[in-house]
Each structure stands twice: as structure tokens, then as C-alpha cells.
Amino acid sequence: MSLSSSHRARLLPWSGPEGKPSYVIGEGTGPVSRLADEAEAAQLRMGVELLGHARAMLGDRTVSNGEARFLGDRLVEALRDVLRIAESRGAERAAAEHAPG
């Protein structure tokens, strides 16, 4: 299948059946693309909020091991979301193009 210059495959911020990556093909203006934009914006907002909580918790000596593990798990999820958004927006390709070597 060949994509025209106005149509591209976009990695969506959610997984499909069996946890496999989901894509939408188009100009980026359709309802699925708009829903993906909203989901990515929400993920980024939650990541910013989580970062604020993490800073506060890491400065608190009374945080339990369980709380710290919970924070670590949420940070991993947020990082996964941000990396998926970056991949969707082409950061991986751009980094490869500018890599030394």
C-alpha cells in the first residue's frame, strides 16, 4: 500500500486488540485523529501533574516504600505514554536522521 504525501500512518496513543499498536491513516483531521490528539493532550497533562507530585514526594522523608513504588510505577507509565507520543510525532525518525555515525 502506498500513502500519498497528504496521508500518513499515525501511531495512536492506545493499543489495539492483543496489545498491538494501533494506527490511523489519513490527513490527521478526522474524528479518530482528533480523539488521539485529545488523548495525547490528557496524557501529557497527567505527566506534568505527576512530575509535580514526584518532586514533592522525593523531598518528603516520611514517604513509605509502598508509596515510592507506586510513584515509580506511575512514572514508568507516564514515560511510556510520552515516548509513544514522541514516536507518533516522528521523534524516533528525526533522532535517527541526526545521529552521529
Short mmCIF file of C-alpha atoms in Angstrom, two decimals:
data_model
loop_
_atom_site.label_atom_id
_atom_site.label_comp_id
_atom_site.label_asym_id
_atom_site.label_seq_id
_atom_site.Cartn_x
_atom_site.Cartn_y
_atom_site.Cartn_z
CA MET A 1 0.00 0.00 0.00
CA SER A 2 1.32 3.41 -0.91
CA LEU A 3 0.49 6.52 1.10
CA SER A 4 0.17 9.87 -0.64
CA SER A 5 2.03 12.85 0.78
CA SER A 6 -1.16 14.06 2.49
CA HIS A 7 -1.90 10.68 4.07
CA ARG A 8 0.31 9.11 6.67
CA ALA A 9 0.10 6.35 9.25
CA ARG A 10 -0.12 7.74 12.77
CA LEU A 11 0.59 5.65 15.85
CA LEU A 12 -2.37 6.05 18.18
CA PRO A 13 -1.96 6.61 21.94
CA TRP A 14 -3.77 3.36 22.73
CA SER A 15 -3.20 -0.28 21.88
CA GLY A 16 -5.43 -2.43 19.75
CA PRO A 17 -6.56 -5.98 20.33
CA GLU A 18 -3.95 -8.19 21.96
CA GLY A 19 -1.94 -5.10 22.97
CA LYS A 20 -0.68 -4.46 19.46
CA PRO A 21 -0.02 -0.91 18.19
CA SER A 22 -2.96 0.83 16.52
CA TYR A 23 -2.65 3.26 13.63
CA VAL A 24 -4.90 5.63 11.74
CA ILE A 25 -4.20 6.55 8.14
CA GLY A 26 -5.27 9.91 6.83
CA GLU A 27 -4.61 13.61 6.76
CA GLY A 28 -4.77 13.95 10.54
CA THR A 29 -8.06 15.85 10.57
CA GLY A 30 -10.63 13.08 11.02
CA PRO A 31 -12.50 12.06 14.17
CA VAL A 32 -10.00 9.35 15.17
CA SER A 33 -7.11 11.79 14.80
CA ARG A 34 -8.95 14.39 16.90
CA LEU A 35 -9.67 11.78 19.58
CA ALA A 36 -5.98 10.80 19.54
CA ASP A 37 -4.99 14.48 19.90
CA GLU A 38 -7.26 14.79 22.95
CA ALA A 39 -5.92 11.57 24.49
CA GLU A 40 -2.31 12.67 23.97
CA ALA A 41 -3.03 16.09 25.48
CA ALA A 42 -4.58 14.41 28.54
CA GLN A 43 -1.60 12.06 28.89
CA LEU A 44 0.83 14.99 28.73
CA ARG A 45 -1.18 16.98 31.32
CA MET A 46 -1.22 13.97 33.65
CA GLY A 47 2.53 13.57 33.19
CA VAL A 48 3.11 17.20 34.19
CA GLU A 49 0.93 16.75 37.28
CA LEU A 50 2.70 13.50 38.17
CA LEU A 51 6.07 15.20 37.89
CA GLY A 52 4.94 17.78 40.43
CA HIS A 53 3.80 15.04 42.82
CA ALA A 54 7.08 13.19 42.32
CA ARG A 55 9.13 16.25 43.20
CA ALA A 56 7.12 16.73 46.39
CA MET A 57 7.29 13.06 47.37
CA LEU A 58 11.01 12.73 46.76
CA GLY A 59 11.60 15.63 49.13
CA ASP A 60 9.49 14.01 51.86
CA ARG A 61 11.46 11.67 54.14
CA THR A 62 8.24 10.16 55.52
CA VAL A 63 7.21 8.56 52.21
CA SER A 64 6.85 4.79 52.62
CA ASN A 65 8.43 2.19 50.35
CA GLY A 66 4.97 1.31 49.03
CA GLU A 67 4.25 4.94 48.16
CA ALA A 68 7.63 5.26 46.45
CA ARG A 69 6.99 2.08 44.43
CA PHE A 70 3.54 3.34 43.45
CA LEU A 71 5.11 6.61 42.32
CA GLY A 72 7.76 4.71 40.35
CA ASP A 73 5.08 2.65 38.60
CA ARG A 74 3.13 5.78 37.64
CA LEU A 75 6.31 7.49 36.39
CA VAL A 76 7.06 4.46 34.20
CA GLU A 77 3.54 4.62 32.75
CA ALA A 78 3.87 8.36 32.09
CA LEU A 79 7.26 7.92 30.42
CA ARG A 80 5.85 5.13 28.24
CA ASP A 81 3.00 7.43 27.19
CA VAL A 82 5.35 10.33 26.37
CA LEU A 83 7.68 8.08 24.37
CA ARG A 84 4.72 6.72 22.41
CA ILE A 85 3.59 10.28 21.65
CA ALA A 86 7.12 11.18 20.55
CA GLU A 87 7.24 8.12 18.29
CA SER A 88 3.85 9.01 16.85
CA ARG A 89 5.07 12.51 16.05
CA GLY A 90 8.19 11.25 14.34
CA ALA A 91 10.82 11.91 17.02
CA GLU A 92 12.37 8.49 16.50
CA ARG A 93 12.91 9.13 12.80
CA ALA A 94 14.25 12.62 13.45
CA ALA A 95 16.69 11.35 16.08
CA ALA A 96 17.93 8.63 13.72
CA GLU A 97 18.48 11.17 10.95
CA HIS A 98 20.60 13.38 13.23
CA ALA A 99 22.51 10.59 14.98
CA PRO A 100 26.29 10.61 14.51
CA GLY A 101 27.75 7.88 12.56
#
